[in-house]
Amino acid sequence: MTTTPRIAIIGGGPGGLTCARVLQRHGIEVTVFDRDAYAEDRPQGGTLDMHETTGQAALRAADLDKEFFALARPEGQEMRLLDHTGTLLFRHAPDAGERDKPEIDRGELRRLLLDSLAPGTVRWGRYLRTLHPRGDGAHEAEFDGGPSETFDLVIGADGAWSRVRPLLSDDSPHYAGVTFVETGFDEADTRHPAVARLVGDGGMMAAHRNKALIAQRNSRARIRVYAAFRGSQDWALERGIHLADPEAVRAALLERFAGWDDRLLALLRESDDGFANRPLYALPVPHTWTHTPGLTLLGDAAHLMTPFSGMGANLAMLDGCELAQSLARHAELDEAVRAYEAAMLPRAARAAEAAARGLDNAIAPDAPQGSLRHMRRFHRSTDLPPAP
C-alpha cells in the first residue's frame, strides 16, 4: 500500500479472522467487528474438514499450520455410507499419516485464529446496521453497540445474511429445498456405545429416497446428528409441532423415517439434545457483482452454498488469505480488490455448482446411489464387514 488504509472486516468467522491474521502478518492494520458479545457467546457448530489445497493452504499462509495439526483429528477423515437397512456400502479409512482433510471443531478453529491476532483486533458486540458511501471508496459504518466509523475498505465476511452484500448485489439466499434437523449425543463412547460404533471416527451418512441421516464425530466424544429431507422448511409449523417440544419433534421424525433400520433410528430416538431446524440456503450460481470501490465480500457473504461440497469454510479461509495477500502485494487498494475478485468469483461458482450437484446426489429419489458413485470416484474404499 502506498498509504495506510483503514480496513474493516465485518464478521469474525473463519474467513474474516484468517484475512485479519494474514493482513497483520504483512504489517497491515485491520479491525474486525462481530455481533457476538464475546468469543464464546454462542455455539459455533459442528466439525470442519480442512482441505490441503484450500483451508490448510490458508493456515500455512497464516503461519498456523503447526498449531492446527496439534488440534486436528486425522482419524476424522473416515467416512461411511449406508443405506436405510444399515448395510455398509462404502467406507474410507485414512491411512496412517494421511492429512488431506483432517477434522477440527469450529470452536477450536475460531479460538486458534482469535489467539493469533493482536490484542484488540476484534471488537465484540458490534452489529453492522448500515453503510453510508462517503466518496472515493470510503464508507461510514454505523453499528449497534458502538460509534460509527469510516473506512477505506469494508470487507463483508458476515455470512449468509450479510449486511454488506446488499450494497453490491440485489441477490439474497434462497431455500435449497432441503431441511436439516439437528440433534446430538454427548459422551457417546461411554453413554451411547452402539451409536458410537455405528458412526465410527469420522462421518456417516445413511440415505434413501429423498431422506438421509447424517452423523459426524466431534471432539470430546460428541456426535452431531442431522435428519435431512426434502420438503417445506416450515414442516413442523405445518404439522402443528413446536420445535421447543423435543418429544413431539422426535415422534414426527421417527414417523418420517419409519421402516429404517433400528440402529439408524437410534440416532433420533436416543439423542441427548433437543432439535434445531436448519433449512439449507444458497445464493444463485454464479453470484457476481459489479466491482464497487471500498467494498468486497468473502465466504458465505459472497458465495453461500449448501454443505454438500464440504468447501464452505475452506473457501472462506482461502478467500480471506488471498484477499489479504493481494492487499499486501498491490500498491493501490482498489487494484488489490479487483485482482482478488477476478480470481475468487469463478472459483466460487465452480464450488457452488459442485455443492448443488452434491445435494442432488445425496438427498435424491435414487439415494444413496448418487453418493456412492461420487465416493467411489474420489475416495479409496476400505473393505469392511457391515457396520455393527
mmCIF file with all atom_site columns, N, CA, C and O in Angstrom, residues 142-189:
data_model
loop_
_atom_site.group_PDB
_atom_site.id
_atom_site.type_symbol
_atom_site.label_atom_id
_atom_site.label_alt_id
_atom_site.label_comp_id
_atom_site.label_asym_id
_atom_site.label_entity_id
_atom_site.label_seq_id
_atom_site.pdbx_PDB_ins_code
_atom_site.Cartn_x
_atom_site.Cartn_y
_atom_site.Cartn_z
_atom_site.occupancy
_atom_site.B_iso_or_equiv
_atom_site.pdbx_formal_charge
_atom_site.auth_seq_id
_atom_site.auth_comp_id
_atom_site.auth_asym_id
_atom_site.auth_atom_id
_atom_site.pdbx_PDB_model_num
ATOM 1   N N  . GLU A 1 142 ? -22.171 2.200   10.353 1.00 0.00 ? 142 GLU A N  1
ATOM 2   C CA . GLU A 1 142 ? -22.996 2.529   11.510 1.00 0.00 ? 142 GLU A CA 1
ATOM 3   C C  . GLU A 1 142 ? -23.321 1.239   12.260 1.00 0.00 ? 142 GLU A C  1
ATOM 4   O O  . GLU A 1 142 ? -23.892 0.304   11.683 1.00 0.00 ? 142 GLU A O  1
ATOM 5   N N  . PHE A 1 143 ? -22.965 1.195   13.537 1.00 0.00 ? 143 PHE A N  1
ATOM 6   C CA . PHE A 1 143 ? -23.083 -0.028  14.330 1.00 0.00 ? 143 PHE A CA 1
ATOM 7   C C  . PHE A 1 143 ? -24.094 0.136   15.462 1.00 0.00 ? 143 PHE A C  1
ATOM 8   O O  . PHE A 1 143 ? -24.205 1.224   16.057 1.00 0.00 ? 143 PHE A O  1
ATOM 9   N N  . ASP A 1 144 ? -24.804 -0.947  15.769 1.00 0.00 ? 144 ASP A N  1
ATOM 10  C CA . ASP A 1 144 ? -25.435 -1.078  17.067 1.00 0.00 ? 144 ASP A CA 1
ATOM 11  C C  . ASP A 1 144 ? -24.353 -1.533  18.042 1.00 0.00 ? 144 ASP A C  1
ATOM 12  O O  . ASP A 1 144 ? -23.615 -2.476  17.758 1.00 0.00 ? 144 ASP A O  1
ATOM 13  N N  . GLY A 1 145 ? -24.248 -0.880  19.185 1.00 0.00 ? 145 GLY A N  1
ATOM 14  C CA . GLY A 1 145 ? -23.266 -1.291  20.180 1.00 0.00 ? 145 GLY A CA 1
ATOM 15  C C  . GLY A 1 145 ? -21.959 -0.547  20.100 1.00 0.00 ? 145 GLY A C  1
ATOM 16  O O  . GLY A 1 145 ? -20.998 -0.928  20.766 1.00 0.00 ? 145 GLY A O  1
ATOM 17  N N  . GLY A 1 146 ? -21.886 0.528   19.298 1.00 0.00 ? 146 GLY A N  1
ATOM 18  C CA . GLY A 1 146 ? -20.650 1.290   19.204 1.00 0.00 ? 146 GLY A CA 1
ATOM 19  C C  . GLY A 1 146 ? -20.794 2.458   18.267 1.00 0.00 ? 146 GLY A C  1
ATOM 20  O O  . GLY A 1 146 ? -21.779 2.552   17.512 1.00 0.00 ? 146 GLY A O  1
ATOM 21  N N  . PRO A 1 147 ? -19.831 3.362   18.252 1.00 0.00 ? 147 PRO A N  1
ATOM 22  C CA . PRO A 1 147 ? -19.918 4.554   17.396 1.00 0.00 ? 147 PRO A CA 1
ATOM 23  C C  . PRO A 1 147 ? -19.706 4.221   15.925 1.00 0.00 ? 147 PRO A C  1
ATOM 24  O O  . PRO A 1 147 ? -19.121 3.190   15.572 1.00 0.00 ? 147 PRO A O  1
ATOM 25  N N  . SER A 1 148 ? -20.176 5.085   15.057 1.00 0.00 ? 148 SER A N  1
ATOM 26  C CA . SER A 1 148 ? -19.921 4.950   13.621 1.00 0.00 ? 148 SER A CA 1
ATOM 27  C C  . SER A 1 148 ? -18.450 5.237   13.342 1.00 0.00 ? 148 SER A C  1
ATOM 28  O O  . SER A 1 148 ? -17.811 6.041   14.024 1.00 0.00 ? 148 SER A O  1
ATOM 29  N N  . GLU A 1 149 ? -17.914 4.556   12.305 1.00 0.00 ? 149 GLU A N  1
ATOM 30  C CA . GLU A 1 149 ? -16.522 4.769   11.903 1.00 0.00 ? 149 GLU A CA 1
ATOM 31  C C  . GLU A 1 149 ? -16.446 4.721   10.386 1.00 0.00 ? 149 GLU A C  1
ATOM 32  O O  . GLU A 1 149 ? -17.249 4.046   9.732  1.00 0.00 ? 149 GLU A O  1
ATOM 33  N N  . THR A 1 150 ? -15.471 5.400   9.825  1.00 0.00 ? 150 THR A N  1
ATOM 34  C CA . THR A 1 150 ? -15.303 5.459   8.379  1.00 0.00 ? 150 THR A CA 1
ATOM 35  C C  . THR A 1 150 ? -14.063 4.679   7.964  1.00 0.00 ? 150 THR A C  1
ATOM 36  O O  . THR A 1 150 ? -13.016 4.764   8.613  1.00 0.00 ? 150 THR A O  1
ATOM 37  N N  . PHE A 1 151 ? -14.199 3.896   6.862  1.00 0.00 ? 151 PHE A N  1
ATOM 38  C CA . PHE A 1 151 ? -13.121 3.022   6.408  1.00 0.00 ? 151 PHE A CA 1
ATOM 39  C C  . PHE A 1 151 ? -12.917 3.171   4.902  1.00 0.00 ? 151 PHE A C  1
ATOM 40  O O  . PHE A 1 151 ? -13.853 3.488   4.157  1.00 0.00 ? 151 PHE A O  1
ATOM 41  N N  . ASP A 1 152 ? -11.697 2.910   4.473  1.00 0.00 ? 152 ASP A N  1
ATOM 42  C CA . ASP A 1 152 ? -11.369 2.910   3.046  1.00 0.00 ? 152 ASP A CA 1
ATOM 43  C C  . ASP A 1 152 ? -11.781 1.606   2.374  1.00 0.00 ? 152 ASP A C  1
ATOM 44  O O  . ASP A 1 152 ? -12.024 1.580   1.170  1.00 0.00 ? 152 ASP A O  1
ATOM 45  N N  . LEU A 1 153 ? -11.841 0.519   3.153  1.00 0.00 ? 153 LEU A N  1
ATOM 46  C CA . LEU A 1 153 ? -12.266 -0.774  2.634  1.00 0.00 ? 153 LEU A CA 1
ATOM 47  C C  . LEU A 1 153 ? -13.065 -1.485  3.703  1.00 0.00 ? 153 LEU A C  1
ATOM 48  O O  . LEU A 1 153 ? -12.587 -1.645  4.835  1.00 0.00 ? 153 LEU A O  1
ATOM 49  N N  . VAL A 1 154 ? -14.275 -1.887  3.349  1.00 0.00 ? 154 VAL A N  1
ATOM 50  C CA . VAL A 1 154 ? -15.118 -2.699  4.228  1.00 0.00 ? 154 VAL A CA 1
ATOM 51  C C  . VAL A 1 154 ? -15.266 -4.069  3.579  1.00 0.00 ? 154 VAL A C  1
ATOM 52  O O  . VAL A 1 154 ? -15.734 -4.178  2.433  1.00 0.00 ? 154 VAL A O  1
ATOM 53  N N  . ILE A 1 155 ? -14.858 -5.108  4.299  1.00 0.00 ? 155 ILE A N  1
ATOM 54  C CA . ILE A 1 155 ? -14.883 -6.490  3.811  1.00 0.00 ? 155 ILE A CA 1
ATOM 55  C C  . ILE A 1 155 ? -16.043 -7.206  4.481  1.00 0.00 ? 155 ILE A C  1
ATOM 56  O O  . ILE A 1 155 ? -16.059 -7.373  5.700  1.00 0.00 ? 155 ILE A O  1
ATOM 57  N N  . GLY A 1 156 ? -17.015 -7.615  3.699  1.00 0.00 ? 156 GLY A N  1
ATOM 58  C CA . GLY A 1 156 ? -18.158 -8.344  4.226  1.00 0.00 ? 156 GLY A CA 1
ATOM 59  C C  . GLY A 1 156 ? -17.817 -9.816  4.393  1.00 0.00 ? 156 GLY A C  1
ATOM 60  O O  . GLY A 1 156 ? -17.777 -10.565 3.423  1.00 0.00 ? 156 GLY A O  1
ATOM 61  N N  . ALA A 1 157 ? -17.562 -10.213 5.631  1.00 0.00 ? 157 ALA A N  1
ATOM 62  C CA . ALA A 1 157 ? -17.325 -11.620 5.961  1.00 0.00 ? 157 ALA A CA 1
ATOM 63  C C  . ALA A 1 157 ? -18.403 -12.073 6.938  1.00 0.00 ? 157 ALA A C  1
ATOM 64  O O  . ALA A 1 157 ? -18.157 -12.888 7.822  1.00 0.00 ? 157 ALA A O  1
ATOM 65  N N  . ASP A 1 158 ? -19.596 -11.515 6.758  1.00 0.00 ? 158 ASP A N  1
ATOM 66  C CA . ASP A 1 158 ? -20.663 -11.656 7.742  1.00 0.00 ? 158 ASP A CA 1
ATOM 67  C C  . ASP A 1 158 ? -21.739 -12.646 7.345  1.00 0.00 ? 158 ASP A C  1
ATOM 68  O O  . ASP A 1 158 ? -22.895 -12.536 7.754  1.00 0.00 ? 158 ASP A O  1
ATOM 69  N N  . GLY A 1 159 ? -21.386 -13.643 6.549  1.00 0.00 ? 159 GLY A N  1
ATOM 70  C CA . GLY A 1 159 ? -22.201 -14.824 6.391  1.00 0.00 ? 159 GLY A CA 1
ATOM 71  C C  . GLY A 1 159 ? -23.407 -14.698 5.486  1.00 0.00 ? 159 GLY A C  1
ATOM 72  O O  . GLY A 1 159 ? -23.541 -13.767 4.683  1.00 0.00 ? 159 GLY A O  1
ATOM 73  N N  . ALA A 1 160 ? -24.314 -15.677 5.649  1.00 0.00 ? 160 ALA A N  1
ATOM 74  C CA . ALA A 1 160 ? -25.444 -15.839 4.739  1.00 0.00 ? 160 ALA A CA 1
ATOM 75  C C  . ALA A 1 160 ? -26.290 -14.583 4.621  1.00 0.00 ? 160 ALA A C  1
ATOM 76  O O  . ALA A 1 160 ? -26.717 -14.201 3.531  1.00 0.00 ? 160 ALA A O  1
ATOM 77  N N  . TRP A 1 161 ? -26.540 -13.922 5.733  1.00 0.00 ? 161 TRP A N  1
ATOM 78  C CA . TRP A 1 161 ? -27.440 -12.768 5.736  1.00 0.00 ? 161 TRP A CA 1
ATOM 79  C C  . TRP A 1 161 ? -26.630 -11.482 5.896  1.00 0.00 ? 161 TRP A C  1
ATOM 80  O O  . TRP A 1 161 ? -26.951 -10.604 6.687  1.00 0.00 ? 161 TRP A O  1
ATOM 81  N N  . SER A 1 162 ? -25.600 -11.386 5.092  1.00 0.00 ? 162 SER A N  1
ATOM 82  C CA . SER A 1 162 ? -24.648 -10.281 5.142  1.00 0.00 ? 162 SER A CA 1
ATOM 83  C C  . SER A 1 162 ? -25.331 -8.920  5.071  1.00 0.00 ? 162 SER A C  1
ATOM 84  O O  . SER A 1 162 ? -26.251 -8.696  4.276  1.00 0.00 ? 162 SER A O  1
ATOM 85  N N  . ARG A 1 163 ? -24.842 -7.991  5.885  1.00 0.00 ? 163 ARG A N  1
ATOM 86  C CA . ARG A 1 163 ? -25.300 -6.606  5.834  1.00 0.00 ? 163 ARG A CA 1
ATOM 87  C C  . ARG A 1 163 ? -24.514 -5.787  4.810  1.00 0.00 ? 163 ARG A C  1
ATOM 88  O O  . ARG A 1 163 ? -24.923 -4.688  4.452  1.00 0.00 ? 163 ARG A O  1
ATOM 89  N N  . VAL A 1 164 ? -23.399 -6.326  4.354  1.00 0.00 ? 164 VAL A N  1
ATOM 90  C CA . VAL A 1 164 ? -22.586 -5.634  3.357  1.00 0.00 ? 164 VAL A CA 1
ATOM 91  C C  . VAL A 1 164 ? -23.066 -5.969  1.946  1.00 0.00 ? 164 VAL A C  1
ATOM 92  O O  . VAL A 1 164 ? -23.074 -5.106  1.058  1.00 0.00 ? 164 VAL A O  1
ATOM 93  N N  . ARG A 1 165 ? -23.482 -7.214  1.721  1.00 0.00 ? 165 ARG A N  1
ATOM 94  C CA . ARG A 1 165 ? -23.825 -7.673  0.377  1.00 0.00 ? 165 ARG A CA 1
ATOM 95  C C  . ARG A 1 165 ? -24.868 -6.807  -0.325 1.00 0.00 ? 165 ARG A C  1
ATOM 96  O O  . ARG A 1 165 ? -24.750 -6.569  -1.549 1.00 0.00 ? 165 ARG A O  1
ATOM 97  N N  . PRO A 1 166 ? -25.932 -6.292  0.341  1.00 0.00 ? 166 PRO A N  1
ATOM 98  C CA . PRO A 1 166 ? -26.931 -5.504  -0.397 1.00 0.00 ? 166 PRO A CA 1
ATOM 99  C C  . PRO A 1 166 ? -26.375 -4.270  -1.081 1.00 0.00 ? 166 PRO A C  1
ATOM 100 O O  . PRO A 1 166 ? -27.007 -3.746  -2.015 1.00 0.00 ? 166 PRO A O  1
ATOM 101 N N  . LEU A 1 167 ? -25.211 -3.772  -0.668 1.00 0.00 ? 167 LEU A N  1
ATOM 102 C CA . LEU A 1 167 ? -24.617 -2.630  -1.354 1.00 0.00 ? 167 LEU A CA 1
ATOM 103 C C  . LEU A 1 167 ? -23.930 -3.034  -2.650 1.00 0.00 ? 167 LEU A C  1
ATOM 104 O O  . LEU A 1 167 ? -23.597 -2.171  -3.479 1.00 0.00 ? 167 LEU A O  1
ATOM 105 N N  . LEU A 1 168 ? -23.726 -4.338  -2.839 1.00 0.00 ? 168 LEU A N  1
ATOM 106 C CA . LEU A 1 168 ? -23.066 -4.842  -4.044 1.00 0.00 ? 168 LEU A CA 1
ATOM 107 C C  . LEU A 1 168 ? -24.001 -5.634  -4.943 1.00 0.00 ? 168 LEU A C  1
ATOM 108 O O  . LEU A 1 168 ? -23.798 -5.685  -6.159 1.00 0.00 ? 168 LEU A O  1
ATOM 109 N N  . SER A 1 169 ? -24.991 -6.287  -4.367 1.00 0.00 ? 169 SER A N  1
ATOM 110 C CA . SER A 1 169 ? -25.789 -7.249  -5.111 1.00 0.00 ? 169 SER A CA 1
ATOM 111 C C  . SER A 1 169 ? -27.234 -7.202  -4.639 1.00 0.00 ? 169 SER A C  1
ATOM 112 O O  . SER A 1 169 ? -27.507 -7.032  -3.448 1.00 0.00 ? 169 SER A O  1
ATOM 113 N N  . ASP A 1 170 ? -28.155 -7.397  -5.591 1.00 0.00 ? 170 ASP A N  1
ATOM 114 C CA . ASP A 1 170 ? -29.578 -7.496  -5.252 1.00 0.00 ? 170 ASP A CA 1
ATOM 115 C C  . ASP A 1 170 ? -29.984 -8.919  -4.894 1.00 0.00 ? 170 ASP A C  1
ATOM 116 O O  . ASP A 1 170 ? -31.127 -9.155  -4.497 1.00 0.00 ? 170 ASP A O  1
ATOM 117 N N  . ASP A 1 171 ? -29.070 -9.875  -5.035 1.00 0.00 ? 171 ASP A N  1
ATOM 118 C CA . ASP A 1 171 ? -29.387 -11.270 -4.771 1.00 0.00 ? 171 ASP A CA 1
ATOM 119 C C  . ASP A 1 171 ? -29.419 -11.547 -3.269 1.00 0.00 ? 171 ASP A C  1
ATOM 120 O O  . ASP A 1 171 ? -28.675 -10.946 -2.490 1.00 0.00 ? 171 ASP A O  1
ATOM 121 N N  . SER A 1 172 ? -30.290 -12.474 -2.879 1.00 0.00 ? 172 SER A N  1
ATOM 122 C CA . SER A 1 172 ? -30.348 -12.932 -1.497 1.00 0.00 ? 172 SER A CA 1
ATOM 123 C C  . SER A 1 172 ? -30.474 -14.451 -1.495 1.00 0.00 ? 172 SER A C  1
ATOM 124 O O  . SER A 1 172 ? -30.862 -15.060 -2.503 1.00 0.00 ? 172 SER A O  1
ATOM 125 N N  . PRO A 1 173 ? -30.137 -15.096 -0.403 1.00 0.00 ? 173 PRO A N  1
ATOM 126 C CA . PRO A 1 173 ? -30.198 -16.562 -0.369 1.00 0.00 ? 173 PRO A CA 1
ATOM 127 C C  . PRO A 1 173 ? -31.615 -17.089 -0.576 1.00 0.00 ? 173 PRO A C  1
ATOM 128 O O  . PRO A 1 173 ? -32.595 -16.481 -0.124 1.00 0.00 ? 173 PRO A O  1
ATOM 129 N N  . HIS A 1 174 ? -31.705 -18.223 -1.262 1.00 0.00 ? 174 HIS A N  1
ATOM 130 C CA . HIS A 1 174 ? -32.984 -18.898 -1.466 1.00 0.00 ? 174 HIS A CA 1
ATOM 131 C C  . HIS A 1 174 ? -32.953 -20.261 -0.786 1.00 0.00 ? 174 HIS A C  1
ATOM 132 O O  . HIS A 1 174 ? -31.885 -20.861 -0.612 1.00 0.00 ? 174 HIS A O  1
ATOM 133 N N  . TYR A 1 175 ? -34.106 -20.746 -0.390 1.00 0.00 ? 175 TYR A N  1
ATOM 134 C CA . TYR A 1 175 ? -34.207 -22.067 0.223  1.00 0.00 ? 175 TYR A CA 1
ATOM 135 C C  . TYR A 1 175 ? -33.872 -23.128 -0.812 1.00 0.00 ? 175 TYR A C  1
ATOM 136 O O  . TYR A 1 175 ? -34.408 -23.124 -1.925 1.00 0.00 ? 175 TYR A O  1
ATOM 137 N N  . ALA A 1 176 ? -32.988 -24.054 -0.459 1.00 0.00 ? 176 ALA A N  1
ATOM 138 C CA . ALA A 1 176 ? -32.496 -25.057 -1.406 1.00 0.00 ? 176 ALA A CA 1
ATOM 139 C C  . ALA A 1 176 ? -33.382 -26.285 -1.491 1.00 0.00 ? 176 ALA A C  1
ATOM 140 O O  . ALA A 1 176 ? -33.066 -27.224 -2.230 1.00 0.00 ? 176 ALA A O  1
ATOM 141 N N  . GLY A 1 177 ? -34.470 -26.319 -0.733 1.00 0.00 ? 177 GLY A N  1
ATOM 142 C CA . GLY A 1 177 ? -35.406 -27.428 -0.829 1.00 0.00 ? 177 GLY A CA 1
ATOM 143 C C  . GLY A 1 177 ? -35.156 -28.552 0.143  1.00 0.00 ? 177 GLY A C  1
ATOM 144 O O  . GLY A 1 177 ? -35.908 -29.537 0.161  1.00 0.00 ? 177 GLY A O  1
ATOM 145 N N  . VAL A 1 178 ? -34.106 -28.450 0.942  1.00 0.00 ? 178 VAL A N  1
ATOM 146 C CA . VAL A 1 178 ? -33.742 -29.499 1.909  1.00 0.00 ? 178 VAL A CA 1
ATOM 147 C C  . VAL A 1 178 ? -33.587 -28.865 3.283  1.00 0.00 ? 178 VAL A C  1
ATOM 148 O O  . VAL A 1 178 ? -32.989 -27.785 3.413  1.00 0.00 ? 178 VAL A O  1
ATOM 149 N N  . THR A 1 179 ? -34.138 -29.522 4.276  1.00 0.00 ? 179 THR A N  1
ATOM 150 C CA . THR A 1 179 ? -34.008 -29.078 5.663  1.00 0.00 ? 179 THR A CA 1
ATOM 151 C C  . THR A 1 179 ? -33.231 -30.106 6.463  1.00 0.00 ? 179 THR A C  1
ATOM 152 O O  . THR A 1 179 ? -33.417 -31.325 6.278  1.00 0.00 ? 179 THR A O  1
ATOM 153 N N  . PHE A 1 180 ? -32.337 -29.622 7.306  1.00 0.00 ? 180 PHE A N  1
ATOM 154 C CA . PHE A 1 180 ? -31.662 -30.441 8.313  1.00 0.00 ? 180 PHE A CA 1
ATOM 155 C C  . PHE A 1 180 ? -32.345 -30.180 9.661  1.00 0.00 ? 180 PHE A C  1
ATOM 156 O O  . PHE A 1 180 ? -32.650 -29.025 9.984  1.00 0.00 ? 180 PHE A O  1
ATOM 157 N N  . VAL A 1 181 ? -32.562 -31.231 10.421 1.00 0.00 ? 181 VAL A N  1
ATOM 158 C CA . VAL A 1 181 ? -32.990 -31.095 11.806 1.00 0.00 ? 181 VAL A CA 1
ATOM 159 C C  . VAL A 1 181 ? -31.874 -31.676 12.665 1.00 0.00 ? 181 VAL A C  1
ATOM 160 O O  . VAL A 1 181 ? -31.554 -32.860 12.561 1.00 0.00 ? 181 VAL A O  1
ATOM 161 N N  . GLU A 1 182 ? -31.280 -30.835 13.488 1.00 0.00 ? 182 GLU A N  1
ATOM 162 C CA . GLU A 1 182 ? -30.070 -31.208 14.224 1.00 0.00 ? 182 GLU A CA 1
ATOM 163 C C  . GLU A 1 182 ? -30.384 -31.683 15.631 1.00 0.00 ? 182 GLU A C  1
ATOM 164 O O  . GLU A 1 182 ? -31.243 -31.127 16.319 1.00 0.00 ? 182 GLU A O  1
ATOM 165 N N  . THR A 1 183 ? -29.653 -32.703 16.063 1.00 0.00 ? 183 THR A N  1
ATOM 166 C CA . THR A 1 183 ? -29.654 -33.157 17.447 1.00 0.00 ? 183 THR A CA 1
ATOM 167 C C  . THR A 1 183 ? -28.259 -33.698 17.745 1.00 0.00 ? 183 THR A C  1
ATOM 168 O O  . THR A 1 183 ? -27.342 -33.514 16.944 1.00 0.00 ? 183 THR A O  1
ATOM 169 N N  . GLY A 1 184 ? -28.069 -34.341 18.887 1.00 0.00 ? 184 GLY A N  1
ATOM 170 C CA . GLY A 1 184 ? -26.714 -34.810 19.171 1.00 0.00 ? 184 GLY A CA 1
ATOM 171 C C  . GLY A 1 184 ? -26.608 -35.662 20.417 1.00 0.00 ? 184 GLY A C  1
ATOM 172 O O  . GLY A 1 184 ? -27.571 -35.806 21.189 1.00 0.00 ? 184 GLY A O  1
ATOM 173 N N  . PHE A 1 185 ? -25.404 -36.225 20.587 1.00 0.00 ? 185 PHE A N  1
ATOM 174 C CA . PHE A 1 185 ? -25.080 -37.112 21.702 1.00 0.00 ? 185 PHE A CA 1
ATOM 175 C C  . PHE A 1 185 ? -23.825 -36.601 22.392 1.00 0.00 ? 185 PHE A C  1
ATOM 176 O O  . PHE A 1 185 ? -22.855 -36.223 21.734 1.00 0.00 ? 185 PHE A O  1
ATOM 177 N N  . ASP A 1 186 ? -23.823 -36.629 23.707 1.00 0.00 ? 186 ASP A N  1
ATOM 178 C CA . ASP A 1 186 ? -22.633 -36.320 24.500 1.00 0.00 ? 186 ASP A CA 1
ATOM 179 C C  . ASP A 1 186 ? -22.083 -37.603 25.117 1.00 0.00 ? 186 ASP A C  1
ATOM 180 O O  . ASP A 1 186 ? -22.833 -38.546 25.396 1.00 0.00 ? 186 ASP A O  1
ATOM 181 N N  . GLU A 1 187 ? -20.749 -37.622 25.287 1.00 0.00 ? 187 GLU A N  1
ATOM 182 C CA . GLU A 1 187 ? -20.068 -38.790 25.874 1.00 0.00 ? 187 GLU A CA 1
ATOM 183 C C  . GLU A 1 187 ? -20.514 -40.075 25.172 1.00 0.00 ? 187 GLU A C  1
ATOM 184 O O  . GLU A 1 187 ? -20.857 -41.076 25.796 1.00 0.00 ? 187 GLU A O  1
ATOM 185 N N  . ALA A 1 188 ? -20.504 -40.006 23.841 1.00 0.00 ? 188 ALA A N  1
ATOM 186 C CA . ALA A 1 188 ? -21.087 -41.095 23.051 1.00 0.00 ? 188 ALA A CA 1
ATOM 187 C C  . ALA A 1 188 ? -20.397 -42.430 23.280 1.00 0.00 ? 188 ALA A C  1
ATOM 188 O O  . ALA A 1 188 ? -21.057 -43.480 23.321 1.00 0.00 ? 188 ALA A O  1
ATOM 189 N N  . ASP A 1 189 ? -19.080 -42.429 23.438 1.00 0.00 ? 189 ASP A N  1
ATOM 190 C CA . ASP A 1 189 ? -18.359 -43.700 23.560 1.00 0.00 ? 189 ASP A CA 1
ATOM 191 C C  . ASP A 1 189 ? -18.756 -44.472 24.807 1.00 0.00 ? 189 ASP A C  1
ATOM 192 O O  . ASP A 1 189 ? -18.769 -45.712 24.796 1.00 0.00 ? 189 ASP A O  1
#
